[in-house]
Short mmCIF file of C-alpha atoms and ligand atoms in Angstrom, two decimals:
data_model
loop_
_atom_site.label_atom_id
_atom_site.label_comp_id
_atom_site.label_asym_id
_atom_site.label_seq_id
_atom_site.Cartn_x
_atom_site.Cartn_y
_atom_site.Cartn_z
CA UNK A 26 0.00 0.00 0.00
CA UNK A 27 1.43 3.33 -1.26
CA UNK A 28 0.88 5.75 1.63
CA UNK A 29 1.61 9.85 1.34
CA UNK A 30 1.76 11.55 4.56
CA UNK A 31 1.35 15.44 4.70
CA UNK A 32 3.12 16.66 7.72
CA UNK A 33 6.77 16.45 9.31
CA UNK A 34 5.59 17.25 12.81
CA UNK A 35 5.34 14.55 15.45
CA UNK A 36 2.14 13.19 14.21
CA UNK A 37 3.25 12.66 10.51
CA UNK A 38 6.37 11.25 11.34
CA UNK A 39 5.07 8.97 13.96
CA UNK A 40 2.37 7.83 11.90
CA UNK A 41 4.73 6.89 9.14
CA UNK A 42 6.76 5.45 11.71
CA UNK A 43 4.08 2.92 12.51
CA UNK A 44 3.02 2.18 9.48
CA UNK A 45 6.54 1.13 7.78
CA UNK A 46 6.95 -0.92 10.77
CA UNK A 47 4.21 -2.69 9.73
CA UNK A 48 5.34 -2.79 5.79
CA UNK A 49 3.70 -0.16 3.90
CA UNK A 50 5.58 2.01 1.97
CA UNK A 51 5.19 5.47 3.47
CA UNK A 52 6.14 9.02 1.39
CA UNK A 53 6.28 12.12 3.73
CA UNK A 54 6.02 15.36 2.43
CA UNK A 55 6.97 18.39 4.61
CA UNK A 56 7.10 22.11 3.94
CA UNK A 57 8.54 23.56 7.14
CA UNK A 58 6.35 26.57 7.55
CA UNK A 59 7.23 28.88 10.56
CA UNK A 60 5.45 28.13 13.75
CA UNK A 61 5.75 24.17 13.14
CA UNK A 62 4.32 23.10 16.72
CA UNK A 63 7.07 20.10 17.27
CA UNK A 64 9.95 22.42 17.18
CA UNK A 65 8.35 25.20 19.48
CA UNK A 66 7.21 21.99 22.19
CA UNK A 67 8.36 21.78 25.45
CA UNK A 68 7.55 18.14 25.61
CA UNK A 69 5.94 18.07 28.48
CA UNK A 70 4.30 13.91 28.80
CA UNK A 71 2.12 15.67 31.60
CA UNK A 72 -0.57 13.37 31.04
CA UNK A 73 -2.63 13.72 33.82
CA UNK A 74 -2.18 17.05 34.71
CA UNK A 75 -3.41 18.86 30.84
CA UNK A 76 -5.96 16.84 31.32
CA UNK A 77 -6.89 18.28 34.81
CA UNK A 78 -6.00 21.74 34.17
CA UNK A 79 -3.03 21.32 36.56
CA UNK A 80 -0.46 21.22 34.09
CA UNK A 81 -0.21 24.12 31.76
CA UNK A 82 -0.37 27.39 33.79
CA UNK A 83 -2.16 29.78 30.91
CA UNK A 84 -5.23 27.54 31.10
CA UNK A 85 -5.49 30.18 34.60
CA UNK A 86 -4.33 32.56 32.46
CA UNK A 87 -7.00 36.18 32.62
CA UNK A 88 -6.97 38.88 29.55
CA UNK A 89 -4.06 40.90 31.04
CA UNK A 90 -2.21 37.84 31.95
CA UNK A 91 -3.09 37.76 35.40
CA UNK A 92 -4.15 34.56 37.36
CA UNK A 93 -7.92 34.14 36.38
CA UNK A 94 -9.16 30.95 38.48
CA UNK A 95 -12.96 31.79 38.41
CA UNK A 96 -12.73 31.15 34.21
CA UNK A 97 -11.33 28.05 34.89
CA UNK A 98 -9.90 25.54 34.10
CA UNK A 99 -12.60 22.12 33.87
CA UNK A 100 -11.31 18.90 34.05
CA UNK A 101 -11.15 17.61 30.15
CA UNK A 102 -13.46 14.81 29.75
CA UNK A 103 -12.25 11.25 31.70
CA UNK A 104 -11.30 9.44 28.60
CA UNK A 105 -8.95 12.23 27.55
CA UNK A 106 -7.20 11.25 30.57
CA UNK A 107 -7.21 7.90 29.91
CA UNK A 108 -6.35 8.57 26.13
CA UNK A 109 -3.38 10.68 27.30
CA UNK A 110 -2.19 8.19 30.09
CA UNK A 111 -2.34 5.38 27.88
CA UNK A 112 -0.24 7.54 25.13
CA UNK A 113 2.36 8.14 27.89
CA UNK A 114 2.84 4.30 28.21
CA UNK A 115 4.19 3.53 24.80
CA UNK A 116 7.07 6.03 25.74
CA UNK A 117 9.32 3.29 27.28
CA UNK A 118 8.75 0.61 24.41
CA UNK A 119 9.71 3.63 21.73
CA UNK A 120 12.48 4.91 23.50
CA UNK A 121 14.30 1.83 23.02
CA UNK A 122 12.82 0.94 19.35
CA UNK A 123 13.99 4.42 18.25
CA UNK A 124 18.06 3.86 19.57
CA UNK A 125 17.82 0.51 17.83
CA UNK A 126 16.70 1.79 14.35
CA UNK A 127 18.21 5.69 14.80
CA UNK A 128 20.48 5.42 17.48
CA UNK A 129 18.66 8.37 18.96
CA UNK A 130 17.89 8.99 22.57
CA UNK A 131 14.75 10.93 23.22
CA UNK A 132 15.15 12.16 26.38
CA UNK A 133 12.10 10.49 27.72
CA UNK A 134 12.72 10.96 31.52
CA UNK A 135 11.41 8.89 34.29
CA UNK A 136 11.07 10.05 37.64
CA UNK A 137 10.68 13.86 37.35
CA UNK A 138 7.09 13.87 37.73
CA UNK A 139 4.97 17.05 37.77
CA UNK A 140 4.26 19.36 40.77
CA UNK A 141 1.40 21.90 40.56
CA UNK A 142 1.91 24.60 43.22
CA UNK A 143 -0.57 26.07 45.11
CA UNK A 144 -0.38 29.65 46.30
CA UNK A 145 -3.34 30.60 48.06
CA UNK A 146 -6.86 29.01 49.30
CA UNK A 147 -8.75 29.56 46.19
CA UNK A 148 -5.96 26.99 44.77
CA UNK A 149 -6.20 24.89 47.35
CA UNK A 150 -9.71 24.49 46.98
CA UNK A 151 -9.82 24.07 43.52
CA UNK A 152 -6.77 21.15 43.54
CA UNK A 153 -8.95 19.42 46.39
CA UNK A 154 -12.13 19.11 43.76
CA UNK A 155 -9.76 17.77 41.89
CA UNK A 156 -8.34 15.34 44.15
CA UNK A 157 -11.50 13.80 45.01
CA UNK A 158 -12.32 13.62 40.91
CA UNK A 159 -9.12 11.60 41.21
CA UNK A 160 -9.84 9.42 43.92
CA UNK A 161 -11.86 6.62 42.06
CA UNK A 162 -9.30 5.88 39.13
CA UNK A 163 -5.74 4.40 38.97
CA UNK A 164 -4.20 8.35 39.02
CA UNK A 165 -1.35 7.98 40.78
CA UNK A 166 -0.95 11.52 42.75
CA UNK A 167 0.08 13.03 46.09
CA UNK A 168 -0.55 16.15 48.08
CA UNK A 169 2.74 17.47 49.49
CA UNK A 170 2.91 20.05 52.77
CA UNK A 171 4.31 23.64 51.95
CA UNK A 172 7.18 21.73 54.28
CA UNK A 173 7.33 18.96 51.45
CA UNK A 174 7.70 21.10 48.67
CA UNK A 175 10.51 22.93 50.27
CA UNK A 176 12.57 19.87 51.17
CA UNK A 177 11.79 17.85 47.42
CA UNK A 178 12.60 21.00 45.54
CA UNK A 179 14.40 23.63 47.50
CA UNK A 180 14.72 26.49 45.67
CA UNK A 181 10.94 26.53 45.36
CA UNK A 182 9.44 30.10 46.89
CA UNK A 183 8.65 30.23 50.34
CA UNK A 184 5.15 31.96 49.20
CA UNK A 185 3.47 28.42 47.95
CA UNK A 186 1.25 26.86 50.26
CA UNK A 187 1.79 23.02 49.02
CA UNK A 188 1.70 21.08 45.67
CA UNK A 189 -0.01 18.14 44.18
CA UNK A 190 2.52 15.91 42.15
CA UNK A 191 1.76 13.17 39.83
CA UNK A 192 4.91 11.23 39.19
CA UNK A 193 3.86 10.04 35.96
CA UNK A 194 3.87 12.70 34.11
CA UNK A 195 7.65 13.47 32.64
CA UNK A 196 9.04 15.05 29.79
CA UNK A 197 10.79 14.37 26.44
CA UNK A 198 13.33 15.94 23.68
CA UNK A 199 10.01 16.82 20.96
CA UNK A 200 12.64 17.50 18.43
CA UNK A 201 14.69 14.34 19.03
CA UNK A 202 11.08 12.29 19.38
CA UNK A 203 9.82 13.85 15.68
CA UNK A 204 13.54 13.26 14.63
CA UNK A 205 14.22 9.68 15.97
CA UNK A 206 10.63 8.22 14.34
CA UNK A 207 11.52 9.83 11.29
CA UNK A 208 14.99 8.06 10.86
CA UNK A 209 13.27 5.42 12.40
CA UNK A 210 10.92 5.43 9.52
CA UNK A 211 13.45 5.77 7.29
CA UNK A 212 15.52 2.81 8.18
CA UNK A 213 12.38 0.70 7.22
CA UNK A 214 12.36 2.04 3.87
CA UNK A 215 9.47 5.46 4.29
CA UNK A 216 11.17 8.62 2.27
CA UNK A 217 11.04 12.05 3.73
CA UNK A 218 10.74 14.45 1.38
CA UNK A 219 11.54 17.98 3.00
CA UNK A 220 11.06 21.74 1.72
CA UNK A 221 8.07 20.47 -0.40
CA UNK A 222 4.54 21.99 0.28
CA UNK A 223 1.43 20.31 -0.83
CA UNK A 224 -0.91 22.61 -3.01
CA UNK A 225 -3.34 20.33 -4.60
CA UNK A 226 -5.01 17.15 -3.92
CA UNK A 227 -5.80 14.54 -7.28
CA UNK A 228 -9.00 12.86 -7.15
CA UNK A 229 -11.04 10.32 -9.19
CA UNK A 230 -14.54 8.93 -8.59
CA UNK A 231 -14.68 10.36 -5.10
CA UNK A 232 -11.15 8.84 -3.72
CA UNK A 233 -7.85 10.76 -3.57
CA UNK A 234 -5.35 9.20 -6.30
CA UNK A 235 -2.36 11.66 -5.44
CA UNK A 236 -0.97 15.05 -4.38
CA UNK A 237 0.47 17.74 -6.03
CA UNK A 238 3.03 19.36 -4.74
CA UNK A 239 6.04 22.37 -5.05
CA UNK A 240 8.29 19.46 -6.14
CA UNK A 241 5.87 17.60 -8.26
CA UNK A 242 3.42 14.87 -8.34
CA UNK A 243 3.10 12.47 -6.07
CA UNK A 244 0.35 9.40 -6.96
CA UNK A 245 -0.86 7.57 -3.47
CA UNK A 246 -4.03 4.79 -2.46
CA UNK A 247 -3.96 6.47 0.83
CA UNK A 248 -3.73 10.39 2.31
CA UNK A 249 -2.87 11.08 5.41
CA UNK A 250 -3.43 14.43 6.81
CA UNK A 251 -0.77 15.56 9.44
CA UNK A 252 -0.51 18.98 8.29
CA UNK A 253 -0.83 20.59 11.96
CA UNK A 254 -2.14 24.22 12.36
CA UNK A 255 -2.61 23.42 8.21
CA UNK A 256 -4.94 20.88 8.06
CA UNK A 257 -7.54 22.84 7.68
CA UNK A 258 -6.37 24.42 5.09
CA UNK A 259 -5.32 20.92 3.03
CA UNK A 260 -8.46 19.11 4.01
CA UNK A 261 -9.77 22.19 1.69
CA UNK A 262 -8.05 20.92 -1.24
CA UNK A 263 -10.27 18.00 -1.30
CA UNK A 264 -13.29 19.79 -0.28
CA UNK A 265 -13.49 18.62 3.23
CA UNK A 266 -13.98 21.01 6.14
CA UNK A 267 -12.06 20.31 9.08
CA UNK A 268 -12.24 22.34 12.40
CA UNK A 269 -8.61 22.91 13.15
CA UNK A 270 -7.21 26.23 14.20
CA UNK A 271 -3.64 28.05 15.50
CA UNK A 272 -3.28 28.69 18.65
CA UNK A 273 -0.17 30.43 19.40
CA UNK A 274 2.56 29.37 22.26
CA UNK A 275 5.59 31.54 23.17
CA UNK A 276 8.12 29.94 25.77
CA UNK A 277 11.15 31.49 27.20
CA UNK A 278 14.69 29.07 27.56
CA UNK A 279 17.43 30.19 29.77
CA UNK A 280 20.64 29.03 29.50
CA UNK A 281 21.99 25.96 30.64
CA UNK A 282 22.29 25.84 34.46
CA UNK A 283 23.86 22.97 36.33
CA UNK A 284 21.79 19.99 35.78
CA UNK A 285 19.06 19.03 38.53
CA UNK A 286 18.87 22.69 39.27
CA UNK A 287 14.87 21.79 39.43
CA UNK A 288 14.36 18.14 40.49
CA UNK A 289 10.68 18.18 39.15
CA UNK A 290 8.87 19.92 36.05
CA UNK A 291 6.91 22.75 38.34
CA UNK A 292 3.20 24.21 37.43
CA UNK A 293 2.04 26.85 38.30
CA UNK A 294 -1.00 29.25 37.49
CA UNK A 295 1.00 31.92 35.96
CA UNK A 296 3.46 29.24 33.87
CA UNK A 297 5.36 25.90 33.62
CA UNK A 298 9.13 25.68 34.14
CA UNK A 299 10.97 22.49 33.48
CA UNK A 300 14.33 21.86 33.05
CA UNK A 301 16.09 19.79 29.80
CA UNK A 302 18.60 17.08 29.52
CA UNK A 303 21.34 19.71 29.08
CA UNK A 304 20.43 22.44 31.72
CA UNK A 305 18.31 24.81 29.93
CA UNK A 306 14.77 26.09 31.71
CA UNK A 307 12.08 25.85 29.70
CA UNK A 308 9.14 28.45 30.83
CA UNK A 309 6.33 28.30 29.02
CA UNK A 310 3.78 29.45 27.44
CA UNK A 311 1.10 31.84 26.41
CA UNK A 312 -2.26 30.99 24.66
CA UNK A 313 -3.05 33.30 21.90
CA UNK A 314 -5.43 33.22 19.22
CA UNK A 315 -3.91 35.29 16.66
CA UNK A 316 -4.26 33.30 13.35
CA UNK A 317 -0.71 32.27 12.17
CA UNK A 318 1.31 34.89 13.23
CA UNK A 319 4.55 33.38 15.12
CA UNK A 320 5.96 36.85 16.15
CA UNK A 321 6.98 36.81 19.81
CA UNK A 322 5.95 39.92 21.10
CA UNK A 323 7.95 40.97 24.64
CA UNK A 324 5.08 42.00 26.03
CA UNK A 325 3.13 38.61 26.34
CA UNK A 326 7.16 37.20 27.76
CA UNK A 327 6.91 39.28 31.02
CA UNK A 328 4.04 37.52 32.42
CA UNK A 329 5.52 34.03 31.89
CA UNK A 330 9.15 35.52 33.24
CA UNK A 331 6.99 36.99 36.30
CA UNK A 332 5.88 33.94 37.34
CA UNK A 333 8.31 31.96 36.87
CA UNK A 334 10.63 34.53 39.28
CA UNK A 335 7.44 34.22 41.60
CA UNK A 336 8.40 30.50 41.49
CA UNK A 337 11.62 30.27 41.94
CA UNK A 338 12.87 33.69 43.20
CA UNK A 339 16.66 32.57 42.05
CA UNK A 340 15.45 32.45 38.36
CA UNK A 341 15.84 36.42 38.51
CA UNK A 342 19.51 36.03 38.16
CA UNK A 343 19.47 33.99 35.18
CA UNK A 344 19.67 34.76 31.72
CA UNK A 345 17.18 34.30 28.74
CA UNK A 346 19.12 32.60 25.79
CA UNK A 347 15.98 32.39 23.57
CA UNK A 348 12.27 32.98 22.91
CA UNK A 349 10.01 31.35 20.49
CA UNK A 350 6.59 30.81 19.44
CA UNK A 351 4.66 28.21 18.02
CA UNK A 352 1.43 27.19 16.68
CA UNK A 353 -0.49 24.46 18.20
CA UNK A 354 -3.38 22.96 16.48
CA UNK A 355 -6.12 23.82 17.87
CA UNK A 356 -9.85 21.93 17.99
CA UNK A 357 -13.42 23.01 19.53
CA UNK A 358 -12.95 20.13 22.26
CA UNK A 359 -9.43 19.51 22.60
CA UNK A 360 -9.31 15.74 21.57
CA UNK A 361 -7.20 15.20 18.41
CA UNK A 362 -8.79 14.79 15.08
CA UNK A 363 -7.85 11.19 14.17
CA UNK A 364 -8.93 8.58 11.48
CA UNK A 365 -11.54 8.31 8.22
CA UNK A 366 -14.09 10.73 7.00
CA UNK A 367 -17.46 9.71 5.85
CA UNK A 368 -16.70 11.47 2.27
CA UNK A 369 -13.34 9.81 1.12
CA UNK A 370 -12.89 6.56 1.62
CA UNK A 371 -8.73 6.83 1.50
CA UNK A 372 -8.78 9.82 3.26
CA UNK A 373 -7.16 9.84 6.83
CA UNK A 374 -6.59 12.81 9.40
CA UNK A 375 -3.53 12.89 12.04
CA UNK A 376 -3.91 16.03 13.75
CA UNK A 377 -5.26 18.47 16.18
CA UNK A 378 -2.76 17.13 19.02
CA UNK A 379 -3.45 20.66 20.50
CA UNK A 380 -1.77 21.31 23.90
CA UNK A 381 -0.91 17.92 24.49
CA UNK A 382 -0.12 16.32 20.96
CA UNK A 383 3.60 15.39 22.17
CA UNK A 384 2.15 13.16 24.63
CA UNK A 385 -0.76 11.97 22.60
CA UNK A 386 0.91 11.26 19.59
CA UNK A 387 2.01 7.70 20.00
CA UNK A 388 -1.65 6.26 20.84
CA UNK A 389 -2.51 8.84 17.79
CA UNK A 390 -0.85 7.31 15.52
CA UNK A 391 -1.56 3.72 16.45
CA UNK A 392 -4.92 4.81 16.16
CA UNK A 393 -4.36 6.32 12.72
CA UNK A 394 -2.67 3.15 11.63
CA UNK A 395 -5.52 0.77 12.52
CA UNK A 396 -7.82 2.36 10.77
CA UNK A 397 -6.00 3.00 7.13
CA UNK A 398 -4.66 -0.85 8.04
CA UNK A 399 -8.20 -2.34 8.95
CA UNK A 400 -6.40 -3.53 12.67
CA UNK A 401 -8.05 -3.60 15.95
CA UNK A 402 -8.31 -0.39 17.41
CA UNK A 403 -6.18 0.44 20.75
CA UNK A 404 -8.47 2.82 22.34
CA UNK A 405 -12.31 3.89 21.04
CA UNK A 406 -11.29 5.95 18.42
CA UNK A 407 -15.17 7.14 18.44
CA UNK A 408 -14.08 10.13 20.35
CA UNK A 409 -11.50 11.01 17.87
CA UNK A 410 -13.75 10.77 14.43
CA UNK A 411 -14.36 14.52 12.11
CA UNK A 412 -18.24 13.37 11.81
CA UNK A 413 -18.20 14.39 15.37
CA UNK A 414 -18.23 17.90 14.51
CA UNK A 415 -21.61 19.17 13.02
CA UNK A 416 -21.24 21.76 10.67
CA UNK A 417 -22.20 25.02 11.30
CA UNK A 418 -22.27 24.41 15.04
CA UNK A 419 -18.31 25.27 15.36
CA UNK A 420 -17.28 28.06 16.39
CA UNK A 421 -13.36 28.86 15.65
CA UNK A 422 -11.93 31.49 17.81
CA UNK A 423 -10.81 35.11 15.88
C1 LIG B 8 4.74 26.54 22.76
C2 LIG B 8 4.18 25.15 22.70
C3 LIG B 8 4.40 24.30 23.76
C4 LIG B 8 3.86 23.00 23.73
N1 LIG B 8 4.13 22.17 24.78
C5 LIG B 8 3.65 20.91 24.75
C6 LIG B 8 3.95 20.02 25.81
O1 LIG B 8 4.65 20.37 26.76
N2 LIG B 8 3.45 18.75 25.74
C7 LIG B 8 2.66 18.33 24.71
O2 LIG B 8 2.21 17.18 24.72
N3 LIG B 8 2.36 19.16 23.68
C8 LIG B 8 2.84 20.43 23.68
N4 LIG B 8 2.55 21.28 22.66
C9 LIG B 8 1.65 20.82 21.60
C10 LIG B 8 2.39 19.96 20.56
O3 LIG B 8 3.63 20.55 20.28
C11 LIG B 8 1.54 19.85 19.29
O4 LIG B 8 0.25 19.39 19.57
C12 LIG B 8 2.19 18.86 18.30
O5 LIG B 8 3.54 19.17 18.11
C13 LIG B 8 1.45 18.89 16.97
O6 LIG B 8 2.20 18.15 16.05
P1 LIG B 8 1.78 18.08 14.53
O7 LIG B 8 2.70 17.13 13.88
O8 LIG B 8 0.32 17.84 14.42
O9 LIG B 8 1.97 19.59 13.98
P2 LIG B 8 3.32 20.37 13.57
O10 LIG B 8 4.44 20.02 14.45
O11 LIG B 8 2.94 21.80 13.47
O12 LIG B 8 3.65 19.79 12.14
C14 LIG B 8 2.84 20.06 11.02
C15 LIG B 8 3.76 20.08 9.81
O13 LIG B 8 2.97 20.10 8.61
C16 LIG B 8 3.65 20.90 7.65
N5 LIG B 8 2.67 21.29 6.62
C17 LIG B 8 1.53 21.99 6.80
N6 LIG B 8 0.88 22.15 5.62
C18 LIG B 8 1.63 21.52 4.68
C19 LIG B 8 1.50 21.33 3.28
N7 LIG B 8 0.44 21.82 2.60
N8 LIG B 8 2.45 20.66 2.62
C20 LIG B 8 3.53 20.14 3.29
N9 LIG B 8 3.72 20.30 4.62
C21 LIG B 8 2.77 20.97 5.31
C22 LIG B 8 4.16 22.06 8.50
O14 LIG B 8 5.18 22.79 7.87
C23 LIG B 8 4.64 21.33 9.76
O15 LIG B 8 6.00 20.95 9.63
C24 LIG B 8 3.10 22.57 22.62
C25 LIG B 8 2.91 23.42 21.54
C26 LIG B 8 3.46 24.70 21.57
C27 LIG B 8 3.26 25.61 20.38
#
């Protein structure tokens, strides 16, 4: 089966990943527009905590940047947790698949965990609703003393009142994940064709028969759809509307600082802070809806710097080596966008990983693969399907 994949992000090349393991011959086409979410990522595997609202700080985040708990956040739906947590798990298994076929690590880290911080009651209150939504599911999670915190992570402020951590959420290397499936897939005979940008879409009798592209033509039985932020736009080309928008991230990376300078990656209603394999801190990130512009105003920096100094008071010392932005794609519920549509029978979409597509991607594209392959599915992939969308009942944020 002669597969073309549209999108070098972490969905398209773990998709083809998967499916050359299982002996199709995969073509991946990339562009590299600005704003590509995988390389903006802070890989965050914070499974439980997106899911909770405890693990991305903006989801607190008010107009002017200031903590805004009354608008939020909800608790995503329970199976997103479960779709996330059981996404997580196939990080173990890949890490070692990917040094066998690439010889690249991916930084997947055990044992840092995430701890949301709590600063004052209204937090409190809000991560004990939480805690009892918890209590009847196989979550693992503790509540740590203000006393705790200090001692497991002691350059933490002395203004937090406690934490919740969940050990099981980690981090990885986005770049090196996206990077090691692709050579990965490569080794098994896909072809990665970079710096080539889709612009048409061949069909005949209501199926897609190939793609046409910057580089030329490109014949296929199957289409996958990993175009990120862009699906939309090439779910167009074969008439299909698709609910996908970009929703801007900027992040802040210092420069490297001894190693275990933070034990933990931290949470915190103003930001996240983690810090990478070679000593940079990550703080991250803002939530903007401003189509696909990947400028990174200063402005929408200070709140994230703020509150990461509010954090850890010593990060006021340190110095900002870079700032980015990227574009995450966005959908009207947060689940991903995965599998067939009703109107093209070899038409398949990878995308919409939104906030948490690093850590969803795996159990993504698994789910991807089944369906184009006709396998049993690893999760419901009900929740996942376009035709849940009704048309003219989505709204996509300005
Ligand atoms: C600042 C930020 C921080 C984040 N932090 C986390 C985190 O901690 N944990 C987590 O799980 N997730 C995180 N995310 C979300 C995660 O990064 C994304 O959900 C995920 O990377 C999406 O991957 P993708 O492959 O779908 O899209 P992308 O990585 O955007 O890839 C899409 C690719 O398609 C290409 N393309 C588009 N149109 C065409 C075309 N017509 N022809 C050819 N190529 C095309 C683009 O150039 C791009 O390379 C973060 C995102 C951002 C922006």
């Amino acid at each position: 089966m002669n597969i073309v994949v549209v999108g070098g992000g972490v969905f398209g090349c773990l998709v083809s990943y998967v499916l050359a393991r299982r002996g199709c011959q995969v073509t991946l086409l990339d562009k590299d527009y600005p704003g590509s979410a995988t390389s903006a990522s802070a890989g965050g595997l914070w499974a439980v905590g997106e899911s909770i609202g405890l693990g991305c700080g903006v989801i607190f985040h008010g107009k002017e940047g200031k903590a805004n708990i009354d608008a939020g956040p909800q608790p995503l739906p329970r199976e997103f947790m479960e779709f996330l947590m059981e996404s997580n798990r196939y990080f173990p298994a890949l890490t070692q698949e990917f040094e066998r076929h690439s010889g690249i690590h991916i930084e997947a880290e055990k044992g840092t965990g995430l701890l949301y911080v709590i600063y004052n009651d209204k937090e409190q209150q809000y991560a004990s609703s939480l805690l009892d939504w918890l209590s009847n599911s196989d979550v693992d999670v503790e509540e740590w003393s203000s006393q705790q915190v200090c001692q497991r992570e002691p350059l933490m402020t002395a203004e937090q009142q406690g934490g919740v951590y969940f050990p099981g959420d980690n981090q990885v290397n986005p770049m090196l994940l996206a990077n090691a499936a692709r050579q990965s897939a490569t080794a098994l005979g896909a072809v990665f064709k970079n710096n080539t940008a889709v612009t048409g879409i061949r069909m005949n009798n209501g199926s897609v028969t190939g793609v046409d592209t910057t580089h030329g033509h490109f014949e296929c039985d199957v289409l996958v759809n990993a175009a990120g932020s862009w699906s939309g736009q090439l779910a167009k080309l074969a008439g299909l509307d698709l609910p996908i928008f970009p929703v801007r991230g900027q992040i802040l990376c210092t420069e490297a600082m001894r190693k275990q300078t933070l034990n933990f990656n931290l949470s915190t209603s103003d930001c996240y802070i983690l810090q990478k394999a070679h000593g940079e801190i990550l703080i991250g990130s803002t939530t903007e809806f401003c189509g696909y512009d990947v400028e990174v105003p200063v402005e929408n920096l200070v709140g994230l710097a703020n509150g990461a100094r509010r954090a850890l008071p010593m990060l006021s010392q340190s110095i900002v080596k870079r700032s980015w932005s990227g574009l995450r794609p966005g959908t009207p519920d947060e689940f991903p966008i995965l599998g067939p549509v009703t109107e093209i029978p070899n038409y398949f979409n990878a995308t919409g990983g939104f906030r948490t597509g690093i850590v969803g991607a795996p159990l993504s594209a698994e789910i991807v693969a089944a369906h184009i392959l006709g396998l049993e599915q690893p999760f419901d992939p009900e929740h996942f399907l376009a035709s849940r969308f009704t048309k003219g009942d989505i709204h996509l944020p300005q």
